[in-house]
Coordinates of C-alpha atoms in Angstrom, one line a residue:
X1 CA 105.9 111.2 113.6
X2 CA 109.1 113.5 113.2
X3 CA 107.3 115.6 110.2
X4 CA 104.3 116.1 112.6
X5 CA 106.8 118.0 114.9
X6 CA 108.9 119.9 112.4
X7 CA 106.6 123.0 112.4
X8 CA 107.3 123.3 116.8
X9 CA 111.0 122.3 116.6
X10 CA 112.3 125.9 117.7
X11 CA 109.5 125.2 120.8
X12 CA 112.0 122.6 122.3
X13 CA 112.2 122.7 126.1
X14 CA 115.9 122.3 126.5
X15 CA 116.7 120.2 129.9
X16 CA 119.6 118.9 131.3
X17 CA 118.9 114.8 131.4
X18 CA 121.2 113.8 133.7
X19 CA 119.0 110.7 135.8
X20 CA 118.0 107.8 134.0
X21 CA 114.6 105.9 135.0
X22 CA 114.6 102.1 135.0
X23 CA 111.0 100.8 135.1
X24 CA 111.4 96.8 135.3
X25 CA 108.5 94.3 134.1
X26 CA 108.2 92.7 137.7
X27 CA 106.1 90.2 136.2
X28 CA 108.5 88.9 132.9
X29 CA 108.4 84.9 132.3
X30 CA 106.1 84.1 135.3
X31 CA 102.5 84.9 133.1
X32 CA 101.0 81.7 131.8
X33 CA 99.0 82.6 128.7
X34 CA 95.7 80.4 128.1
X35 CA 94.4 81.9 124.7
X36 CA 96.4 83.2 121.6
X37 CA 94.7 85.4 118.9
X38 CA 94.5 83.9 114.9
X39 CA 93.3 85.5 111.9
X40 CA 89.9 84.4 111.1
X41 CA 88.7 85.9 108.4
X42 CA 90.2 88.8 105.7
X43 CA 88.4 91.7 104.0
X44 CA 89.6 93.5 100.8
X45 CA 88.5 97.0 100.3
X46 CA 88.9 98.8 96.5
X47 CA 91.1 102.3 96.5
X48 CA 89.9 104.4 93.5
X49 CA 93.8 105.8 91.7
X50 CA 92.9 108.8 94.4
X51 CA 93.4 106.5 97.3
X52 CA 96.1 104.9 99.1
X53 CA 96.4 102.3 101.6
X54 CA 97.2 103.0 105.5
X55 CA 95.2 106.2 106.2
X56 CA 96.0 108.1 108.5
X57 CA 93.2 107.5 110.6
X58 CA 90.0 105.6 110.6
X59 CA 86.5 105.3 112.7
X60 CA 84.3 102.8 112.5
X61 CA 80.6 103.6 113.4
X62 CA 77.0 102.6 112.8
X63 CA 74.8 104.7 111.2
X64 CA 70.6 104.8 112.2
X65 CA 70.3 101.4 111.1
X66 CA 73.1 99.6 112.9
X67 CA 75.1 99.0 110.5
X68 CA 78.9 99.1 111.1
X69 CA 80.7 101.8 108.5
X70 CA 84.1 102.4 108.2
X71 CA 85.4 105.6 107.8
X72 CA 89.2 106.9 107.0
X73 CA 90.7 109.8 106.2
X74 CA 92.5 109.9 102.7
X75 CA 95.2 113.2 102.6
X76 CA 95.4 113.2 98.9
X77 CA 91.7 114.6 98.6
X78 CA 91.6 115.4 102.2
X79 CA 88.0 114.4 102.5
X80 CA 86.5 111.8 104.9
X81 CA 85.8 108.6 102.8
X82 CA 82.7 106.2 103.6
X83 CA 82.2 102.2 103.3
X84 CA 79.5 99.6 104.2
X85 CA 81.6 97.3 106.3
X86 CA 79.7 94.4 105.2
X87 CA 80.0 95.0 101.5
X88 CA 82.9 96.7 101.5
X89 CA 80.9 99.1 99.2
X90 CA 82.3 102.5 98.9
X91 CA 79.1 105.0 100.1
X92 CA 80.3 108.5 99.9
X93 CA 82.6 111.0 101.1
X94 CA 83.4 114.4 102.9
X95 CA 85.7 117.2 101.2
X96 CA 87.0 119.9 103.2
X97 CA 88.1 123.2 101.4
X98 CA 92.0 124.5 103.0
X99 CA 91.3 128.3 101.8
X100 CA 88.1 130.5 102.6
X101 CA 85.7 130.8 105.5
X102 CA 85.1 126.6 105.7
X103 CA 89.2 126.0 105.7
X104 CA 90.1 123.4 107.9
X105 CA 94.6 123.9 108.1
X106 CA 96.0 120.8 108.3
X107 CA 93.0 118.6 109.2
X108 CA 94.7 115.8 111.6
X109 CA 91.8 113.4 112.8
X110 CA 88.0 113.8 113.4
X111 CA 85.4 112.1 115.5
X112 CA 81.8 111.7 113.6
X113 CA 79.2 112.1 116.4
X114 CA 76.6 112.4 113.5
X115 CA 76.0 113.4 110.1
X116 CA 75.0 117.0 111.3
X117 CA 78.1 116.9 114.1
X118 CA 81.7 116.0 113.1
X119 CA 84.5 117.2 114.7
X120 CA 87.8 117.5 112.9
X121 CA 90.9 118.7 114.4
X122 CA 93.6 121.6 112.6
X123 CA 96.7 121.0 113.5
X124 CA 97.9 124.5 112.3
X125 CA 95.4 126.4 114.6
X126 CA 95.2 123.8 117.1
X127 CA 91.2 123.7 117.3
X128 CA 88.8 122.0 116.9
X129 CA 86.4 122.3 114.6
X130 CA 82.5 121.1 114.2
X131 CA 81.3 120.8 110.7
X132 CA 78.9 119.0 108.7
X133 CA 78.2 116.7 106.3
X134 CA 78.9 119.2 103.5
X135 CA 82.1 119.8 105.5
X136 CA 80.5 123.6 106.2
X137 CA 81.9 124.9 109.4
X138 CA 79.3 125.9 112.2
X139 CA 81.8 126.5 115.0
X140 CA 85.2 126.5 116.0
X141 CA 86.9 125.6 119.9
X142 CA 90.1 126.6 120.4
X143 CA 92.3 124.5 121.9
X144 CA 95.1 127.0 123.2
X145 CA 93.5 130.8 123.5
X146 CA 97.2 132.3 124.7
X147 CA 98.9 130.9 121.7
X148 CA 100.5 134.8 122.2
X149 CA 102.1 133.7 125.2
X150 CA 105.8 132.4 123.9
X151 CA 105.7 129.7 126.9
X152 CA 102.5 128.1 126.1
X153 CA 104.1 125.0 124.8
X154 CA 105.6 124.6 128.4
X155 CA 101.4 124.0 129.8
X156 CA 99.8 122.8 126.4
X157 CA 99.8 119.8 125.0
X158 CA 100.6 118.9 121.1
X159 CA 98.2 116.4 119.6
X160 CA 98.8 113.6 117.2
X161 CA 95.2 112.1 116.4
X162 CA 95.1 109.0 115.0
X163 CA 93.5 105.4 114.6
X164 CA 95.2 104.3 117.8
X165 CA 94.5 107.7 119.4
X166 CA 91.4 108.5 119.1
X167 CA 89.3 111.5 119.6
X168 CA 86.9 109.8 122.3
X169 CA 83.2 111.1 123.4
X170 CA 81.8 110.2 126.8
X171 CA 78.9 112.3 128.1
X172 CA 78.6 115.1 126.7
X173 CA 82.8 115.2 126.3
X174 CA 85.3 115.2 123.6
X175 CA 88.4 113.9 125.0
X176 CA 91.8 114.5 123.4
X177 CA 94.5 112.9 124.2
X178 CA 98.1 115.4 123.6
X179 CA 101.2 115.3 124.6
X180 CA 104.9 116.5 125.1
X181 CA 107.0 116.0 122.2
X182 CA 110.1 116.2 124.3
X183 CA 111.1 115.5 128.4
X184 CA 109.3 117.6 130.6
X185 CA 111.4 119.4 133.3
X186 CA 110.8 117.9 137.0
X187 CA 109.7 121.5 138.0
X188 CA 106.7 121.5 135.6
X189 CA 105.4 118.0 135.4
X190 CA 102.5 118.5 137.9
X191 CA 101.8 121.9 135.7
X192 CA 101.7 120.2 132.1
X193 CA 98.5 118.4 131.5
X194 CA 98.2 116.4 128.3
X195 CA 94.4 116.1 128.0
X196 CA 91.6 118.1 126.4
X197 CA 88.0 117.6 127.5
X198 CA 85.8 119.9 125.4
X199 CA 82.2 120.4 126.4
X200 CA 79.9 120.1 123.4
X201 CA 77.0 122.0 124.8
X202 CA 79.1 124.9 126.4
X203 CA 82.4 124.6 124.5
X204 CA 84.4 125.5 127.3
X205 CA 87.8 123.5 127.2
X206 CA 89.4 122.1 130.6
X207 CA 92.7 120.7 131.0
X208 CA 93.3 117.3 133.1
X209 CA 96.1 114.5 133.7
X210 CA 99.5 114.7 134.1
X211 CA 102.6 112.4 133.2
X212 CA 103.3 110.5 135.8
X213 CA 106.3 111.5 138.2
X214 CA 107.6 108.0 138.9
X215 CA 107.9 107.5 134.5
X216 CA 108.4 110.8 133.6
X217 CA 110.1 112.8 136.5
X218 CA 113.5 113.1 138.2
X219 CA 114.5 115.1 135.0
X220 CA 115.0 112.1 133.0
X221 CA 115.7 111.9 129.3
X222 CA 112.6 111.0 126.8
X223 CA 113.4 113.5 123.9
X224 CA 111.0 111.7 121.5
X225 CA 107.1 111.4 121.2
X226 CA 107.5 107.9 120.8
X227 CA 107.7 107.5 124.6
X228 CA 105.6 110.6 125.4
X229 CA 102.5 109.6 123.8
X230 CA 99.5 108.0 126.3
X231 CA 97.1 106.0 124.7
X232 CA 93.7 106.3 126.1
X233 CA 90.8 104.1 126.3
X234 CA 87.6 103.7 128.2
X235 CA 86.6 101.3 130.4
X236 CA 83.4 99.9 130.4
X237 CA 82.4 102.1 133.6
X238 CA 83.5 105.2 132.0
X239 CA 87.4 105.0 133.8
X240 CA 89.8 106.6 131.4
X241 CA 92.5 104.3 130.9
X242 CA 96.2 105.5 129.6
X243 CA 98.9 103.1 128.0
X244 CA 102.0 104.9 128.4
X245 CA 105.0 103.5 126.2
X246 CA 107.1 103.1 128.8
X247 CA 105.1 101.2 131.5
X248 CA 104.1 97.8 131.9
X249 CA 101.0 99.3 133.9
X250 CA 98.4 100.8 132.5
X251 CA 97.3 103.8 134.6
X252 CA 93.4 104.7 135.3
X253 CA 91.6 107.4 136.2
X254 CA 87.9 109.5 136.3
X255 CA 87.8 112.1 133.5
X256 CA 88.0 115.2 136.0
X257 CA 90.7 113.6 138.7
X258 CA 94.8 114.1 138.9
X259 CA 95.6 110.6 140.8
X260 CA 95.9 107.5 139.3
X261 CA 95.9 104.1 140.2
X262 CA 97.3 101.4 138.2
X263 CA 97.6 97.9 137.1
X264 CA 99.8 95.5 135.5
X265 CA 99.5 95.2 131.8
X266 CA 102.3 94.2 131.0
X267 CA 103.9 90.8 128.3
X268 CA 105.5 88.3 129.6
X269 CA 108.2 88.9 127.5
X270 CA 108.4 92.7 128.1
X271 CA 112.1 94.0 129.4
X272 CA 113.5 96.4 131.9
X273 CA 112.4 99.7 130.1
X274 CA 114.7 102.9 130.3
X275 CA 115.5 106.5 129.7
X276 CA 118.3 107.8 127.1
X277 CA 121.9 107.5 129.4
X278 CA 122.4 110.7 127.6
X279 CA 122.4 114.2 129.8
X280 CA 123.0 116.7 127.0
X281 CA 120.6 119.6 126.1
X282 CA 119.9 118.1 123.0
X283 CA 120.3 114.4 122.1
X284 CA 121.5 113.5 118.5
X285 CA 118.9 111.8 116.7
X286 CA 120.7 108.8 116.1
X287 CA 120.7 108.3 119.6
X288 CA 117.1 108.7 119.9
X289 CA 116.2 106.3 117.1
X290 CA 118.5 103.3 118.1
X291 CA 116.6 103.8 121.8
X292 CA 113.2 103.8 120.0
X293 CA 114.5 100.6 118.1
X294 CA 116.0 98.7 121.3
X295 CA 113.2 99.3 123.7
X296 CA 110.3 97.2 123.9
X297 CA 107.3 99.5 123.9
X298 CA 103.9 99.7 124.6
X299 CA 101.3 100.9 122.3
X300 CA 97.4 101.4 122.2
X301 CA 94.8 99.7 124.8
X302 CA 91.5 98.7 123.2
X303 CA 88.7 97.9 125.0
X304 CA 86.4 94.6 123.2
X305 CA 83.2 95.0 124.4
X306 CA 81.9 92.1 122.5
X307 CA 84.1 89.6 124.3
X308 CA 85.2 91.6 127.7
X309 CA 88.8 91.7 126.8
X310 CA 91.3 94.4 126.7
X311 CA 94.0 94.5 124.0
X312 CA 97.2 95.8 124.2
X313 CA 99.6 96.2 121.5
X314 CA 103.8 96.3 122.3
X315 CA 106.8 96.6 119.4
X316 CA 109.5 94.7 120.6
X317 CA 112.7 95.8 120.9
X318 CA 115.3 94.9 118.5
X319 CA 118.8 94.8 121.1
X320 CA 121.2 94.4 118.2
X321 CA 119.4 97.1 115.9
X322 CA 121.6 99.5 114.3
X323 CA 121.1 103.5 112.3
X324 CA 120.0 101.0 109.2
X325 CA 117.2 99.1 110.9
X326 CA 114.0 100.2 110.1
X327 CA 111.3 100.8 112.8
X328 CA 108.8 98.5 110.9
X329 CA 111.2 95.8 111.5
X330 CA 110.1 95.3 114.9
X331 CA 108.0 93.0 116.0
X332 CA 104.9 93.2 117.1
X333 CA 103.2 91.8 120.1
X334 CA 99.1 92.0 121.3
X335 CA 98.4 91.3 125.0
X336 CA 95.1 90.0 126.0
X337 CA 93.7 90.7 129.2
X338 CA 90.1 90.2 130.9
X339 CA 87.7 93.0 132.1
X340 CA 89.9 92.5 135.8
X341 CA 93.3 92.7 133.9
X342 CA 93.6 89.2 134.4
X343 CA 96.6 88.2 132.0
X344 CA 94.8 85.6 128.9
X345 CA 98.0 85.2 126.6
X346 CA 99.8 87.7 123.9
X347 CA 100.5 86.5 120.5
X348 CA 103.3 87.8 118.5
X349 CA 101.4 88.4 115.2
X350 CA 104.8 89.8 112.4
X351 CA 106.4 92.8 111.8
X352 CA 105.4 96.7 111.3
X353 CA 106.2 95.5 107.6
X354 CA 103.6 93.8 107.1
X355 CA 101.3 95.0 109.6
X356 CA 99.7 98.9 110.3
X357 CA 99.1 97.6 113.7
X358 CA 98.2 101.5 114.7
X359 CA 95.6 101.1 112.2
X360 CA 93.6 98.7 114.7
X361 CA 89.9 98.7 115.6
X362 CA 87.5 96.6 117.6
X363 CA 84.1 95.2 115.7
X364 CA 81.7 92.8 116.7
X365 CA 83.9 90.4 114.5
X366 CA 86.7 90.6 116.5
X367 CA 89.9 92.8 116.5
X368 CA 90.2 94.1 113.0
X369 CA 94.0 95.4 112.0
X370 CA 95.4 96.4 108.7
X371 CA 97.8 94.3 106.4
X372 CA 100.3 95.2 104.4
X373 CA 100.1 92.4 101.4
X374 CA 103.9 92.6 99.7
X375 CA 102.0 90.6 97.0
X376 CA 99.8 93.1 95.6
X377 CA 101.2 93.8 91.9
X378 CA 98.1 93.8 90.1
X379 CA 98.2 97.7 89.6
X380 CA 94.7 97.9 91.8
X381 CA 95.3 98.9 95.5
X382 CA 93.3 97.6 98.1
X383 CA 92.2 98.4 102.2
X384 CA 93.7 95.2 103.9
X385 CA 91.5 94.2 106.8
X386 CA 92.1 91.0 108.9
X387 CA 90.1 89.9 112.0
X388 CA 91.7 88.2 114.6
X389 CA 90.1 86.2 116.9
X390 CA 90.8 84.3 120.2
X391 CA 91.1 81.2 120.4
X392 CA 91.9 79.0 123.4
X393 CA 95.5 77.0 123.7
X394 CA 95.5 73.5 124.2
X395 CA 97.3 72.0 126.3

């Protein structure tokens, strides 16, 4: 996350933080949870010696015939690699050139509309870019035309696509979700809007949604994309839903609006969340981690179509963590909720060390989620996949 941001550090907005936000889980202890999820069933997927586990983002679609393929990214030969979900047979793979007139610069997430349209995003030029299935460029969208403009990181998002923020298409749309890295002054939070519709017909780009003022304003500190990050999702009537890290809610609103409304989203478990009590211009980063660690904070919403649930993931917070606690050492928590938001249960499933929760994607199967076996020592590396599925408590 930090290395993503290295190449805009001398963009930071520097704010005084002087107010600190409390935003309480009105709900903690008083949910009664019904249904708990369990692993069902495991998958094993073959690397080639060019491939690693935990890409740094995956699809899964289904081609003409129906059938489910999975689809990651792999940095090392910075192609799009292809598997038969079923078979776990590997079917091809995409390579994208980084010099000449089909360079993609830093090629950060993608969404496959079809074998003739898929968009990958460049972080460098911050565009998007449609290509084909020989990774041939037909057209490129910017994403941020006054890049001359010195203050066009105060208005303009920064985007971090990955498996558990996906680049999302609803009619006729691309949706991108961005973000702040760093706090956003109270004076500017109704002018910075962190999401990118792109229209594929036109390829005109429109701006919508802000950070909420009740999370975000009042000049409080959240010097960190860990808390600035929304996590979208749609519903099944086409609502855009956002996760924000820092609220038990989860906020919801049409494609083309500004107002929200919200709901309660929250665990039963879930603590007061808060901003940094620090009001400097610029926050050590020691500071910033041990907050990251403490807090209990939200994650992705998926929507499960198959079984009308949502999912929501949270990392709990670790209150006694110190500089030498990892972040993969907190635990991790999935909420399930009905179509309503009706709280079902949450199930506290391990650790980020042994799973790559942000590596989590919905099949007809059930949630699907990347593991991390501390086992594997046979020299052959392998895509983890475990299903979880839910299963009803009894009382």
């Amino acid at each position: 996350m930090y290395m993503k941001f290295f190449f805009i550090g001398f963009f930071i907005i520097l704010v005084s933080c002087t107010n600190t936000v409390n935003i309480k889980n009105e709900k903690k202890g008083e949910l009664k949870a019904g249904y708990q999820l369990v692993v069902s069933s495991e998958k094993r997927i073959l690397l080639d010696y060019e491939t690693a586990p935990k890409p740094p983002y995956v699809q899964m679609m289904k081609n003409l015939n129906g059938k489910q393929i999975l689809t990651f990214f792999n940095p090392h030969k910075y192609a799009i690699y292809f598997y038969d979900y079923e078979t776990a047979a590997y079917t091809g793979k995409i390579e994208y050139e980084k010099q000449g007139p089909n360079a993609i610069l830093a090629l950060d997430g993608y969404y496959i509309k079809n074998m003739d349209s898929i968009y990958v995003y460049s972080r460098s030029l911050v565009e998007v870019v449609l290509t084909d299935s020989t990774g041939r460029v037909k057209q490129r969208i910017s994403l941020c035309n006054n890049r001359s403009n010195r203050e066009w990181f105060r208005y303009y998002p920064q985007y971090i696509p990955a498996t558990d923020n996906p680049l999302i298409e609803y009619q006729g749309k691309l949706i991108m979700t961005g973000l702040s890295p760093f706090s956003i002054a109270d004076s500017l939070i109704r002018k910075f809007h962190f999401t990118a519709c792109i229209d594929l017909i036109s390829s005109n780009v429109e701006f919508t949604h802000t950070y909420p003022r009740e999370l975000y304003g009042s000049d409080a500190n959240w010097q960190d994309p860990f808390f600035m990050q929304p996590y979208p999702e749609l519903s099944p009537t086409g609502e855009l839903l956002y996760s924000f890290p820092i609220s038990h809610d989860v906020y919801i609103t049409q494609r083309d609006a500004e107002d929200y409304r919200t709901v309660y989203a929250g665990s039963n478990a879930a603590r007061t969340i808060h901003s940094i009590n620090d009001g400097s211009e610029k926050t050590p980063k020691e500071v910033i981690l041990a907050h990251i660690l403490q807090q209990d904070l939200y994650g992705a919403i998926r929507h499960d179509p198959y079984r009308k649930v949502y999912y929501r993931f949270m990392s709990q917070g670790i209150p006694d963590a110190s500089v030498k606690t990892r972040l993969e050492e907190k635990p991790v928590t999935v909420i399930m909720m009905d179509e309503q938001f009706n709280y079902m249960g949450e199930t506290v499933i391990g650790t980020g060390e042994e799973w790559n929760w942000k590596n989590s994607v919905v099949t007809s199967e059930g949630l699907v989620m990347e593991y991390i076996d501390p086992n594997v020592d046979s020299g052959e590396e392998y895509l983890i996949l475990k299903t979880f599925t839910i299963e009803k408590i009894s009382q």
